[in-house]
Amino acid sequence: SLFFEYQGAHLIGAIGLVLVAAWVAGQPGMLGEGQALGISAATWFWFGMTVSLLHHVWVWLFWRGELHYGWISERLGSPRGFNIYARGFGLWALLRGTAIVGVAAASPWTSGMPVGLRLVLALVCLGLAGWLMYSVVKFFTVERALGADHFDPKYRSLGLEKRGIFAYARNGMYTFGLLALYIPGLLWASQAALWLGLLNHLNTWLHYLVTERPDMQRIYGDKS
């Protein structure tokens, strides 16, 4: 039961996001007939939605399987199990970013946002995402950001990080780091890329509410 805790809500939320994505894709002039690398904007858009959803399935399987049952270490060994998970995580994240860039390049100049405003917002997003990455490397560690506390008990005695950007937001990863998802849409003035960035962002917060926060409450005994 712990493995599937709140995953019914996760499924319902994911279906809701797909329905919103379908509505977005159906808006006149949203995707158009443009291409990037010979791939249509619509294909990039739906590829982006698919890898976003599958990314969190990957995380759920590894996190819950290891945290509650030790399945990953038992079958793959430690730290090999975590390394396999981390490589997969990186690949999914790369595919998500690539899809957003692909949509932006295939459907540019569809946003009426003034160029000055777009550039300012892009710089703000870049700055906050950069501050988040600095705080992760200097204080939090990349391993812990990937969820090493689900695999190695030594992280569980450290408590929640409150240095760097984490002093201003308990979940700096999703509050600030994921602002990078909007940069391609801002630079290319692409409505579709901005929507895909938003849907990716919402999907990550959904993952946090139904998977990560319940796990962290058990790991740290503290609401996050």
mmCIF file with all atom_site columns, C-alpha atoms in Angstrom:
data_model
loop_
_atom_site.group_PDB
_atom_site.id
_atom_site.type_symbol
_atom_site.label_atom_id
_atom_site.label_alt_id
_atom_site.label_comp_id
_atom_site.label_asym_id
_atom_site.label_entity_id
_atom_site.label_seq_id
_atom_site.pdbx_PDB_ins_code
_atom_site.Cartn_x
_atom_site.Cartn_y
_atom_site.Cartn_z
_atom_site.occupancy
_atom_site.B_iso_or_equiv
_atom_site.pdbx_formal_charge
_atom_site.auth_seq_id
_atom_site.auth_comp_id
_atom_site.auth_asym_id
_atom_site.auth_atom_id
_atom_site.pdbx_PDB_model_num
ATOM 1   C CA . SER A 1 1   ? 0.000  0.000  0.000   1.00 0.00 ? 1   SER A CA 1
ATOM 2   C CA . LEU A 1 2   ? 2.883  2.398  0.659   1.00 0.00 ? 2   LEU A CA 1
ATOM 3   C CA . PHE A 1 3   ? 4.175  1.823  -2.871  1.00 0.00 ? 3   PHE A CA 1
ATOM 4   C CA . PHE A 1 4   ? 0.893  3.036  -4.377  1.00 0.00 ? 4   PHE A CA 1
ATOM 5   C CA . GLU A 1 5   ? 0.132  5.690  -1.738  1.00 0.00 ? 5   GLU A CA 1
ATOM 6   C CA . TYR A 1 6   ? -1.574 8.680  -3.440  1.00 0.00 ? 6   TYR A CA 1
ATOM 7   C CA . GLN A 1 7   ? -0.831 7.263  -6.899  1.00 0.00 ? 7   GLN A CA 1
ATOM 8   C CA . GLY A 1 8   ? -4.537 7.201  -7.733  1.00 0.00 ? 8   GLY A CA 1
ATOM 9   C CA . ALA A 1 9   ? -4.517 10.972 -7.278  1.00 0.00 ? 9   ALA A CA 1
ATOM 10  C CA . HIS A 1 10  ? -1.324 11.068 -9.346  1.00 0.00 ? 10  HIS A CA 1
ATOM 11  C CA . LEU A 1 11  ? -3.073 9.281  -12.211 1.00 0.00 ? 11  LEU A CA 1
ATOM 12  C CA . ILE A 1 12  ? -6.114 11.562 -12.050 1.00 0.00 ? 12  ILE A CA 1
ATOM 13  C CA . GLY A 1 13  ? -3.866 14.636 -12.028 1.00 0.00 ? 13  GLY A CA 1
ATOM 14  C CA . ALA A 1 14  ? -1.856 13.319 -14.972 1.00 0.00 ? 14  ALA A CA 1
ATOM 15  C CA . ILE A 1 15  ? -5.038 12.716 -16.969 1.00 0.00 ? 15  ILE A CA 1
ATOM 16  C CA . GLY A 1 16  ? -6.105 16.273 -16.179 1.00 0.00 ? 16  GLY A CA 1
ATOM 17  C CA . LEU A 1 17  ? -2.788 17.617 -17.476 1.00 0.00 ? 17  LEU A CA 1
ATOM 18  C CA . VAL A 1 18  ? -3.131 15.597 -20.681 1.00 0.00 ? 18  VAL A CA 1
ATOM 19  C CA . LEU A 1 19  ? -6.616 17.026 -21.222 1.00 0.00 ? 19  LEU A CA 1
ATOM 20  C CA . VAL A 1 20  ? -5.266 20.552 -20.761 1.00 0.00 ? 20  VAL A CA 1
ATOM 21  C CA . ALA A 1 21  ? -2.456 19.722 -23.198 1.00 0.00 ? 21  ALA A CA 1
ATOM 22  C CA . ALA A 1 22  ? -5.008 18.520 -25.756 1.00 0.00 ? 22  ALA A CA 1
ATOM 23  C CA . TRP A 1 23  ? -6.931 21.780 -25.361 1.00 0.00 ? 23  TRP A CA 1
ATOM 24  C CA . VAL A 1 24  ? -3.729 23.789 -25.814 1.00 0.00 ? 24  VAL A CA 1
ATOM 25  C CA . ALA A 1 25  ? -2.692 21.822 -28.898 1.00 0.00 ? 25  ALA A CA 1
ATOM 26  C CA . GLY A 1 26  ? -6.107 22.426 -30.445 1.00 0.00 ? 26  GLY A CA 1
ATOM 27  C CA . GLN A 1 27  ? -5.968 26.218 -30.184 1.00 0.00 ? 27  GLN A CA 1
ATOM 28  C CA . PRO A 1 28  ? -5.742 27.954 -33.589 1.00 0.00 ? 28  PRO A CA 1
ATOM 29  C CA . GLY A 1 29  ? -2.219 29.074 -34.426 1.00 0.00 ? 29  GLY A CA 1
ATOM 30  C CA . MET A 1 30  ? -0.709 27.420 -31.356 1.00 0.00 ? 30  MET A CA 1
ATOM 31  C CA . LEU A 1 31  ? 1.447  24.816 -33.100 1.00 0.00 ? 31  LEU A CA 1
ATOM 32  C CA . GLY A 1 32  ? 1.087  25.664 -36.762 1.00 0.00 ? 32  GLY A CA 1
ATOM 33  C CA . GLU A 1 33  ? 2.920  23.855 -39.547 1.00 0.00 ? 33  GLU A CA 1
ATOM 34  C CA . GLY A 1 34  ? 6.459  24.647 -38.441 1.00 0.00 ? 34  GLY A CA 1
ATOM 35  C CA . GLN A 1 35  ? 9.220  22.096 -37.926 1.00 0.00 ? 35  GLN A CA 1
ATOM 36  C CA . ALA A 1 36  ? 12.512 21.778 -36.074 1.00 0.00 ? 36  ALA A CA 1
ATOM 37  C CA . LEU A 1 37  ? 15.041 19.179 -37.228 1.00 0.00 ? 37  LEU A CA 1
ATOM 38  C CA . GLY A 1 38  ? 12.337 17.907 -39.586 1.00 0.00 ? 38  GLY A CA 1
ATOM 39  C CA . ILE A 1 39  ? 9.941  17.197 -36.717 1.00 0.00 ? 39  ILE A CA 1
ATOM 40  C CA . SER A 1 40  ? 6.622  19.004 -36.469 1.00 0.00 ? 40  SER A CA 1
ATOM 41  C CA . ALA A 1 41  ? 5.750  21.298 -33.586 1.00 0.00 ? 41  ALA A CA 1
ATOM 42  C CA . ALA A 1 42  ? 2.845  19.010 -32.659 1.00 0.00 ? 42  ALA A CA 1
ATOM 43  C CA . THR A 1 43  ? 5.162  16.001 -32.430 1.00 0.00 ? 43  THR A CA 1
ATOM 44  C CA . TRP A 1 44  ? 7.622  17.933 -30.271 1.00 0.00 ? 44  TRP A CA 1
ATOM 45  C CA . PHE A 1 45  ? 4.761  19.072 -28.039 1.00 0.00 ? 45  PHE A CA 1
ATOM 46  C CA . TRP A 1 46  ? 3.334  15.609 -27.423 1.00 0.00 ? 46  TRP A CA 1
ATOM 47  C CA . PHE A 1 47  ? 6.789  14.108 -27.083 1.00 0.00 ? 47  PHE A CA 1
ATOM 48  C CA . GLY A 1 48  ? 7.424  16.683 -24.343 1.00 0.00 ? 48  GLY A CA 1
ATOM 49  C CA . MET A 1 49  ? 4.224  15.761 -22.516 1.00 0.00 ? 49  MET A CA 1
ATOM 50  C CA . THR A 1 50  ? 4.993  12.045 -22.764 1.00 0.00 ? 50  THR A CA 1
ATOM 51  C CA . VAL A 1 51  ? 8.548  12.226 -21.424 1.00 0.00 ? 51  VAL A CA 1
ATOM 52  C CA . SER A 1 52  ? 7.403  14.544 -18.621 1.00 0.00 ? 52  SER A CA 1
ATOM 53  C CA . LEU A 1 53  ? 4.875  11.975 -17.438 1.00 0.00 ? 53  LEU A CA 1
ATOM 54  C CA . LEU A 1 54  ? 7.236  9.014  -17.861 1.00 0.00 ? 54  LEU A CA 1
ATOM 55  C CA . HIS A 1 55  ? 10.006 10.809 -15.985 1.00 0.00 ? 55  HIS A CA 1
ATOM 56  C CA . HIS A 1 56  ? 7.913  10.869 -12.834 1.00 0.00 ? 56  HIS A CA 1
ATOM 57  C CA . VAL A 1 57  ? 6.890  7.246  -13.269 1.00 0.00 ? 57  VAL A CA 1
ATOM 58  C CA . TRP A 1 58  ? 10.608 6.414  -13.331 1.00 0.00 ? 58  TRP A CA 1
ATOM 59  C CA . VAL A 1 59  ? 11.212 8.382  -10.137 1.00 0.00 ? 59  VAL A CA 1
ATOM 60  C CA . TRP A 1 60  ? 8.185  6.861  -8.372  1.00 0.00 ? 60  TRP A CA 1
ATOM 61  C CA . LEU A 1 61  ? 9.239  3.285  -9.201  1.00 0.00 ? 61  LEU A CA 1
ATOM 62  C CA . PHE A 1 62  ? 12.792 3.740  -7.932  1.00 0.00 ? 62  PHE A CA 1
ATOM 63  C CA . TRP A 1 63  ? 12.023 5.943  -4.925  1.00 0.00 ? 63  TRP A CA 1
ATOM 64  C CA . ARG A 1 64  ? 9.139  3.969  -3.515  1.00 0.00 ? 64  ARG A CA 1
ATOM 65  C CA . GLY A 1 65  ? 10.665 0.604  -4.400  1.00 0.00 ? 65  GLY A CA 1
ATOM 66  C CA . GLU A 1 66  ? 13.857 1.439  -2.516  1.00 0.00 ? 66  GLU A CA 1
ATOM 67  C CA . LEU A 1 67  ? 12.485 3.504  0.364   1.00 0.00 ? 67  LEU A CA 1
ATOM 68  C CA . HIS A 1 68  ? 9.845  1.040  1.508   1.00 0.00 ? 68  HIS A CA 1
ATOM 69  C CA . TYR A 1 69  ? 11.121 -2.324 0.275   1.00 0.00 ? 69  TYR A CA 1
ATOM 70  C CA . GLY A 1 70  ? 14.807 -2.026 -0.642  1.00 0.00 ? 70  GLY A CA 1
ATOM 71  C CA . TRP A 1 71  ? 14.072 -3.567 -4.037  1.00 0.00 ? 71  TRP A CA 1
ATOM 72  C CA . ILE A 1 72  ? 16.625 -1.528 -6.003  1.00 0.00 ? 72  ILE A CA 1
ATOM 73  C CA . SER A 1 73  ? 19.629 -2.271 -3.793  1.00 0.00 ? 73  SER A CA 1
ATOM 74  C CA . GLU A 1 74  ? 18.547 -5.882 -3.422  1.00 0.00 ? 74  GLU A CA 1
ATOM 75  C CA . ARG A 1 75  ? 18.352 -6.477 -7.163  1.00 0.00 ? 75  ARG A CA 1
ATOM 76  C CA . LEU A 1 76  ? 20.960 -4.095 -8.564  1.00 0.00 ? 76  LEU A CA 1
ATOM 77  C CA . GLY A 1 77  ? 23.294 -3.597 -5.614  1.00 0.00 ? 77  GLY A CA 1
ATOM 78  C CA . SER A 1 78  ? 24.378 -0.408 -3.895  1.00 0.00 ? 78  SER A CA 1
ATOM 79  C CA . PRO A 1 79  ? 25.450 2.131  -5.096  1.00 0.00 ? 79  PRO A CA 1
ATOM 80  C CA . ARG A 1 80  ? 24.880 0.648  -8.559  1.00 0.00 ? 80  ARG A CA 1
ATOM 81  C CA . GLY A 1 81  ? 21.106 0.872  -8.164  1.00 0.00 ? 81  GLY A CA 1
ATOM 82  C CA . PHE A 1 82  ? 21.246 4.582  -7.380  1.00 0.00 ? 82  PHE A CA 1
ATOM 83  C CA . ASN A 1 83  ? 23.651 5.216  -10.258 1.00 0.00 ? 83  ASN A CA 1
ATOM 84  C CA . ILE A 1 84  ? 21.310 3.511  -12.729 1.00 0.00 ? 84  ILE A CA 1
ATOM 85  C CA . TYR A 1 85  ? 18.415 5.538  -11.390 1.00 0.00 ? 85  TYR A CA 1
ATOM 86  C CA . ALA A 1 86  ? 20.433 8.793  -11.577 1.00 0.00 ? 86  ALA A CA 1
ATOM 87  C CA . ARG A 1 87  ? 21.503 8.189  -15.183 1.00 0.00 ? 87  ARG A CA 1
ATOM 88  C CA . GLY A 1 88  ? 17.913 7.518  -16.143 1.00 0.00 ? 88  GLY A CA 1
ATOM 89  C CA . PHE A 1 89  ? 16.808 10.646 -14.306 1.00 0.00 ? 89  PHE A CA 1
ATOM 90  C CA . GLY A 1 90  ? 19.344 12.714 -16.217 1.00 0.00 ? 90  GLY A CA 1
ATOM 91  C CA . LEU A 1 91  ? 18.221 11.263 -19.540 1.00 0.00 ? 91  LEU A CA 1
ATOM 92  C CA . TRP A 1 92  ? 14.543 11.997 -18.850 1.00 0.00 ? 92  TRP A CA 1
ATOM 93  C CA . ALA A 1 93  ? 15.417 15.567 -17.785 1.00 0.00 ? 93  ALA A CA 1
ATOM 94  C CA . LEU A 1 94  ? 17.460 16.062 -20.953 1.00 0.00 ? 94  LEU A CA 1
ATOM 95  C CA . LEU A 1 95  ? 14.604 14.800 -23.124 1.00 0.00 ? 95  LEU A CA 1
ATOM 96  C CA . ARG A 1 96  ? 12.152 17.152 -21.387 1.00 0.00 ? 96  ARG A CA 1
ATOM 97  C CA . GLY A 1 97  ? 14.371 20.147 -22.019 1.00 0.00 ? 97  GLY A CA 1
ATOM 98  C CA . THR A 1 98  ? 15.041 19.096 -25.611 1.00 0.00 ? 98  THR A CA 1
ATOM 99  C CA . ALA A 1 99  ? 11.314 18.801 -26.293 1.00 0.00 ? 99  ALA A CA 1
ATOM 100 C CA . ILE A 1 100 ? 10.633 22.325 -25.029 1.00 0.00 ? 100 ILE A CA 1
ATOM 101 C CA . VAL A 1 101 ? 13.439 23.726 -27.187 1.00 0.00 ? 101 VAL A CA 1
ATOM 102 C CA . GLY A 1 102 ? 12.082 21.735 -30.139 1.00 0.00 ? 102 GLY A CA 1
ATOM 103 C CA . VAL A 1 103 ? 8.576  23.143 -29.702 1.00 0.00 ? 103 VAL A CA 1
ATOM 104 C CA . ALA A 1 104 ? 9.945  26.670 -29.356 1.00 0.00 ? 104 ALA A CA 1
ATOM 105 C CA . ALA A 1 105 ? 12.054 26.381 -32.507 1.00 0.00 ? 105 ALA A CA 1
ATOM 106 C CA . ALA A 1 106 ? 9.168  24.837 -34.478 1.00 0.00 ? 106 ALA A CA 1
ATOM 107 C CA . SER A 1 107 ? 6.535  27.391 -33.430 1.00 0.00 ? 107 SER A CA 1
ATOM 108 C CA . PRO A 1 108 ? 8.318  30.741 -32.941 1.00 0.00 ? 108 PRO A CA 1
ATOM 109 C CA . TRP A 1 109 ? 6.922  34.268 -32.796 1.00 0.00 ? 109 TRP A CA 1
ATOM 110 C CA . THR A 1 110 ? 3.402  33.230 -31.801 1.00 0.00 ? 110 THR A CA 1
ATOM 111 C CA . SER A 1 111 ? 3.417  35.221 -28.567 1.00 0.00 ? 111 SER A CA 1
ATOM 112 C CA . GLY A 1 112 ? 2.533  38.897 -28.579 1.00 0.00 ? 112 GLY A CA 1
ATOM 113 C CA . MET A 1 113 ? 4.690  39.577 -25.536 1.00 0.00 ? 113 MET A CA 1
ATOM 114 C CA . PRO A 1 114 ? 6.996  42.588 -26.077 1.00 0.00 ? 114 PRO A CA 1
ATOM 115 C CA . VAL A 1 115 ? 10.591 41.626 -26.767 1.00 0.00 ? 115 VAL A CA 1
ATOM 116 C CA . GLY A 1 116 ? 11.919 43.670 -23.836 1.00 0.00 ? 116 GLY A CA 1
ATOM 117 C CA . LEU A 1 117 ? 9.604  41.951 -21.377 1.00 0.00 ? 117 LEU A CA 1
ATOM 118 C CA . ARG A 1 118 ? 10.484 38.535 -22.771 1.00 0.00 ? 118 ARG A CA 1
ATOM 119 C CA . LEU A 1 119 ? 14.194 39.158 -22.361 1.00 0.00 ? 119 LEU A CA 1
ATOM 120 C CA . VAL A 1 120 ? 13.811 40.503 -18.821 1.00 0.00 ? 120 VAL A CA 1
ATOM 121 C CA . LEU A 1 121 ? 11.718 37.490 -17.809 1.00 0.00 ? 121 LEU A CA 1
ATOM 122 C CA . ALA A 1 122 ? 14.211 35.122 -19.448 1.00 0.00 ? 122 ALA A CA 1
ATOM 123 C CA . LEU A 1 123 ? 17.070 36.728 -17.506 1.00 0.00 ? 123 LEU A CA 1
ATOM 124 C CA . VAL A 1 124 ? 15.115 36.498 -14.238 1.00 0.00 ? 124 VAL A CA 1
ATOM 125 C CA . CYS A 1 125 ? 14.362 32.824 -14.866 1.00 0.00 ? 125 CYS A CA 1
ATOM 126 C CA . LEU A 1 126 ? 17.992 32.154 -15.765 1.00 0.00 ? 126 LEU A CA 1
ATOM 127 C CA . GLY A 1 127 ? 19.270 33.986 -12.706 1.00 0.00 ? 127 GLY A CA 1
ATOM 128 C CA . LEU A 1 128 ? 16.988 32.192 -10.251 1.00 0.00 ? 128 LEU A CA 1
ATOM 129 C CA . ALA A 1 129 ? 17.636 28.800 -11.860 1.00 0.00 ? 129 ALA A CA 1
ATOM 130 C CA . GLY A 1 130 ? 21.369 29.529 -11.743 1.00 0.00 ? 130 GLY A CA 1
ATOM 131 C CA . TRP A 1 131 ? 21.169 30.469 -8.061  1.00 0.00 ? 131 TRP A CA 1
ATOM 132 C CA . LEU A 1 132 ? 19.341 27.213 -7.422  1.00 0.00 ? 132 LEU A CA 1
ATOM 133 C CA . MET A 1 133 ? 22.060 25.195 -9.184  1.00 0.00 ? 133 MET A CA 1
ATOM 134 C CA . TYR A 1 134 ? 24.781 27.020 -7.220  1.00 0.00 ? 134 TYR A CA 1
ATOM 135 C CA . SER A 1 135 ? 22.965 26.260 -3.963  1.00 0.00 ? 135 SER A CA 1
ATOM 136 C CA . VAL A 1 136 ? 22.576 22.612 -4.943  1.00 0.00 ? 136 VAL A CA 1
ATOM 137 C CA . VAL A 1 137 ? 26.268 22.180 -5.764  1.00 0.00 ? 137 VAL A CA 1
ATOM 138 C CA . LYS A 1 138 ? 27.579 24.160 -2.765  1.00 0.00 ? 138 LYS A CA 1
ATOM 139 C CA . PHE A 1 139 ? 25.147 23.128 -0.032  1.00 0.00 ? 139 PHE A CA 1
ATOM 140 C CA . PHE A 1 140 ? 22.665 20.444 -1.019  1.00 0.00 ? 140 PHE A CA 1
ATOM 141 C CA . THR A 1 141 ? 24.745 18.173 -3.310  1.00 0.00 ? 141 THR A CA 1
ATOM 142 C CA . VAL A 1 142 ? 23.595 16.814 -6.657  1.00 0.00 ? 142 VAL A CA 1
ATOM 143 C CA . GLU A 1 143 ? 23.157 13.313 -5.225  1.00 0.00 ? 143 GLU A CA 1
ATOM 144 C CA . ARG A 1 144 ? 20.733 14.508 -2.599  1.00 0.00 ? 144 ARG A CA 1
ATOM 145 C CA . ALA A 1 145 ? 18.856 16.603 -5.166  1.00 0.00 ? 145 ALA A CA 1
ATOM 146 C CA . LEU A 1 146 ? 18.362 13.415 -7.169  1.00 0.00 ? 146 LEU A CA 1
ATOM 147 C CA . GLY A 1 147 ? 16.812 11.675 -4.163  1.00 0.00 ? 147 GLY A CA 1
ATOM 148 C CA . ALA A 1 148 ? 19.760 9.904  -2.557  1.00 0.00 ? 148 ALA A CA 1
ATOM 149 C CA . ASP A 1 149 ? 17.947 10.110 0.781   1.00 0.00 ? 149 ASP A CA 1
ATOM 150 C CA . HIS A 1 150 ? 15.626 7.381  -0.550  1.00 0.00 ? 150 HIS A CA 1
ATOM 151 C CA . PHE A 1 151 ? 18.640 5.092  -1.050  1.00 0.00 ? 151 PHE A CA 1
ATOM 152 C CA . ASP A 1 152 ? 21.202 5.923  1.651   1.00 0.00 ? 152 ASP A CA 1
ATOM 153 C CA . PRO A 1 153 ? 20.198 6.379  5.319   1.00 0.00 ? 153 PRO A CA 1
ATOM 154 C CA . LYS A 1 154 ? 23.171 8.688  5.980   1.00 0.00 ? 154 LYS A CA 1
ATOM 155 C CA . TYR A 1 155 ? 21.334 11.559 4.285   1.00 0.00 ? 155 TYR A CA 1
ATOM 156 C CA . ARG A 1 156 ? 18.334 11.195 6.548   1.00 0.00 ? 156 ARG A CA 1
ATOM 157 C CA . SER A 1 157 ? 20.177 12.504 9.607   1.00 0.00 ? 157 SER A CA 1
ATOM 158 C CA . LEU A 1 158 ? 21.039 15.776 7.851   1.00 0.00 ? 158 LEU A CA 1
ATOM 159 C CA . GLY A 1 159 ? 17.572 17.294 8.007   1.00 0.00 ? 159 GLY A CA 1
ATOM 160 C CA . LEU A 1 160 ? 16.195 19.749 5.489   1.00 0.00 ? 160 LEU A CA 1
ATOM 161 C CA . GLU A 1 161 ? 18.640 22.118 3.809   1.00 0.00 ? 161 GLU A CA 1
ATOM 162 C CA . LYS A 1 162 ? 18.193 25.782 4.801   1.00 0.00 ? 162 LYS A CA 1
ATOM 163 C CA . ARG A 1 163 ? 21.237 27.441 3.234   1.00 0.00 ? 163 ARG A CA 1
ATOM 164 C CA . GLY A 1 164 ? 21.531 29.306 -0.045  1.00 0.00 ? 164 GLY A CA 1
ATOM 165 C CA . ILE A 1 165 ? 18.297 29.648 -1.982  1.00 0.00 ? 165 ILE A CA 1
ATOM 166 C CA . PHE A 1 166 ? 16.719 27.059 0.329   1.00 0.00 ? 166 PHE A CA 1
ATOM 167 C CA . ALA A 1 167 ? 16.626 29.699 3.064   1.00 0.00 ? 167 ALA A CA 1
ATOM 168 C CA . TYR A 1 168 ? 13.913 31.459 1.077   1.00 0.00 ? 168 TYR A CA 1
ATOM 169 C CA . ALA A 1 169 ? 11.889 28.498 -0.156  1.00 0.00 ? 169 ALA A CA 1
ATOM 170 C CA . ARG A 1 170 ? 11.629 25.053 1.382   1.00 0.00 ? 170 ARG A CA 1
ATOM 171 C CA . ASN A 1 171 ? 11.311 23.596 -2.082  1.00 0.00 ? 171 ASN A CA 1
ATOM 172 C CA . GLY A 1 172 ? 13.724 25.754 -4.046  1.00 0.00 ? 172 GLY A CA 1
ATOM 173 C CA . MET A 1 173 ? 14.156 23.001 -6.650  1.00 0.00 ? 173 MET A CA 1
ATOM 174 C CA . TYR A 1 174 ? 10.632 23.295 -7.982  1.00 0.00 ? 174 TYR A CA 1
ATOM 175 C CA . THR A 1 175 ? 9.958  26.922 -7.047  1.00 0.00 ? 175 THR A CA 1
ATOM 176 C CA . PHE A 1 176 ? 13.032 28.389 -8.745  1.00 0.00 ? 176 PHE A CA 1
ATOM 177 C CA . GLY A 1 177 ? 14.965 25.692 -10.613 1.00 0.00 ? 177 GLY A CA 1
ATOM 178 C CA . LEU A 1 178 ? 12.131 24.816 -12.959 1.00 0.00 ? 178 LEU A CA 1
ATOM 179 C CA . LEU A 1 179 ? 11.794 28.425 -14.106 1.00 0.00 ? 179 LEU A CA 1
ATOM 180 C CA . ALA A 1 180 ? 14.405 27.356 -16.672 1.00 0.00 ? 180 ALA A CA 1
ATOM 181 C CA . LEU A 1 181 ? 11.579 25.518 -18.451 1.00 0.00 ? 181 LEU A CA 1
ATOM 182 C CA . TYR A 1 182 ? 10.171 28.857 -19.625 1.00 0.00 ? 182 TYR A CA 1
ATOM 183 C CA . ILE A 1 183 ? 13.357 30.258 -21.138 1.00 0.00 ? 183 ILE A CA 1
ATOM 184 C CA . PRO A 1 184 ? 13.021 28.662 -24.624 1.00 0.00 ? 184 PRO A CA 1
ATOM 185 C CA . GLY A 1 185 ? 9.444  29.889 -24.958 1.00 0.00 ? 185 GLY A CA 1
ATOM 186 C CA . LEU A 1 186 ? 10.478 33.391 -23.924 1.00 0.00 ? 186 LEU A CA 1
ATOM 187 C CA . LEU A 1 187 ? 13.457 33.553 -26.266 1.00 0.00 ? 187 LEU A CA 1
ATOM 188 C CA . TRP A 1 188 ? 11.530 32.215 -29.276 1.00 0.00 ? 188 TRP A CA 1
ATOM 189 C CA . ALA A 1 189 ? 8.273  33.974 -28.305 1.00 0.00 ? 189 ALA A CA 1
ATOM 190 C CA . SER A 1 190 ? 6.542  30.607 -28.579 1.00 0.00 ? 190 SER A CA 1
ATOM 191 C CA . GLN A 1 191 ? 3.148  30.183 -26.932 1.00 0.00 ? 191 GLN A CA 1
ATOM 192 C CA . ALA A 1 192 ? 3.316  26.403 -27.299 1.00 0.00 ? 192 ALA A CA 1
ATOM 193 C CA . ALA A 1 193 ? 6.731  26.210 -25.607 1.00 0.00 ? 193 ALA A CA 1
ATOM 194 C CA . LEU A 1 194 ? 5.513  28.408 -22.732 1.00 0.00 ? 194 LEU A CA 1
ATOM 195 C CA . TRP A 1 195 ? 2.502  26.155 -22.288 1.00 0.00 ? 195 TRP A CA 1
ATOM 196 C CA . LEU A 1 196 ? 4.662  23.031 -22.405 1.00 0.00 ? 196 LEU A CA 1
ATOM 197 C CA . GLY A 1 197 ? 6.971  24.570 -19.811 1.00 0.00 ? 197 GLY A CA 1
ATOM 198 C CA . LEU A 1 198 ? 3.974  25.327 -17.592 1.00 0.00 ? 198 LEU A CA 1
ATOM 199 C CA . LEU A 1 199 ? 2.555  21.815 -17.987 1.00 0.00 ? 199 LEU A CA 1
ATOM 200 C CA . ASN A 1 200 ? 5.967  20.346 -17.135 1.00 0.00 ? 200 ASN A CA 1
ATOM 201 C CA . HIS A 1 201 ? 6.156  22.600 -14.086 1.00 0.00 ? 201 HIS A CA 1
ATOM 202 C CA . LEU A 1 202 ? 2.665  21.637 -12.916 1.00 0.00 ? 202 LEU A CA 1
ATOM 203 C CA . ASN A 1 203 ? 3.423  17.960 -13.478 1.00 0.00 ? 203 ASN A CA 1
ATOM 204 C CA . THR A 1 204 ? 6.512  18.240 -11.283 1.00 0.00 ? 204 THR A CA 1
ATOM 205 C CA . TRP A 1 205 ? 4.510  19.895 -8.501  1.00 0.00 ? 205 TRP A CA 1
ATOM 206 C CA . LEU A 1 206 ? 1.940  17.114 -8.834  1.00 0.00 ? 206 LEU A CA 1
ATOM 207 C CA . HIS A 1 207 ? 4.760  14.606 -8.365  1.00 0.00 ? 207 HIS A CA 1
ATOM 208 C CA . TYR A 1 208 ? 5.914  16.535 -5.309  1.00 0.00 ? 208 TYR A CA 1
ATOM 209 C CA . LEU A 1 209 ? 2.484  16.518 -3.662  1.00 0.00 ? 209 LEU A CA 1
ATOM 210 C CA . VAL A 1 210 ? 1.644  12.856 -4.227  1.00 0.00 ? 210 VAL A CA 1
ATOM 211 C CA . THR A 1 211 ? 5.067  11.180 -4.131  1.00 0.00 ? 211 THR A CA 1
ATOM 212 C CA . GLU A 1 212 ? 7.887  13.321 -2.803  1.00 0.00 ? 212 GLU A CA 1
ATOM 213 C CA . ARG A 1 213 ? 6.212  15.080 0.119   1.00 0.00 ? 213 ARG A CA 1
ATOM 214 C CA . PRO A 1 214 ? 4.754  11.886 1.645   1.00 0.00 ? 214 PRO A CA 1
ATOM 215 C CA . ASP A 1 215 ? 8.179  10.255 1.283   1.00 0.00 ? 215 ASP A CA 1
ATOM 216 C CA . MET A 1 216 ? 9.948  13.195 2.905   1.00 0.00 ? 216 MET A CA 1
ATOM 217 C CA . GLN A 1 217 ? 7.527  13.155 5.814   1.00 0.00 ? 217 GLN A CA 1
ATOM 218 C CA . ARG A 1 218 ? 8.561  9.584  6.500   1.00 0.00 ? 218 ARG A CA 1
ATOM 219 C CA . ILE A 1 219 ? 12.276 10.212 5.914   1.00 0.00 ? 219 ILE A CA 1
ATOM 220 C CA . TYR A 1 220 ? 12.628 13.442 7.895   1.00 0.00 ? 220 TYR A CA 1
ATOM 221 C CA . GLY A 1 221 ? 9.530  13.465 10.043  1.00 0.00 ? 221 GLY A CA 1
ATOM 222 C CA . ASP A 1 222 ? 8.871  16.978 8.811   1.00 0.00 ? 222 ASP A CA 1
ATOM 223 C CA . LYS A 1 223 ? 6.380  18.440 6.370   1.00 0.00 ? 223 LYS A CA 1
ATOM 224 C CA . SER A 1 224 ? 8.009  19.884 3.310   1.00 0.00 ? 224 SER A CA 1
#
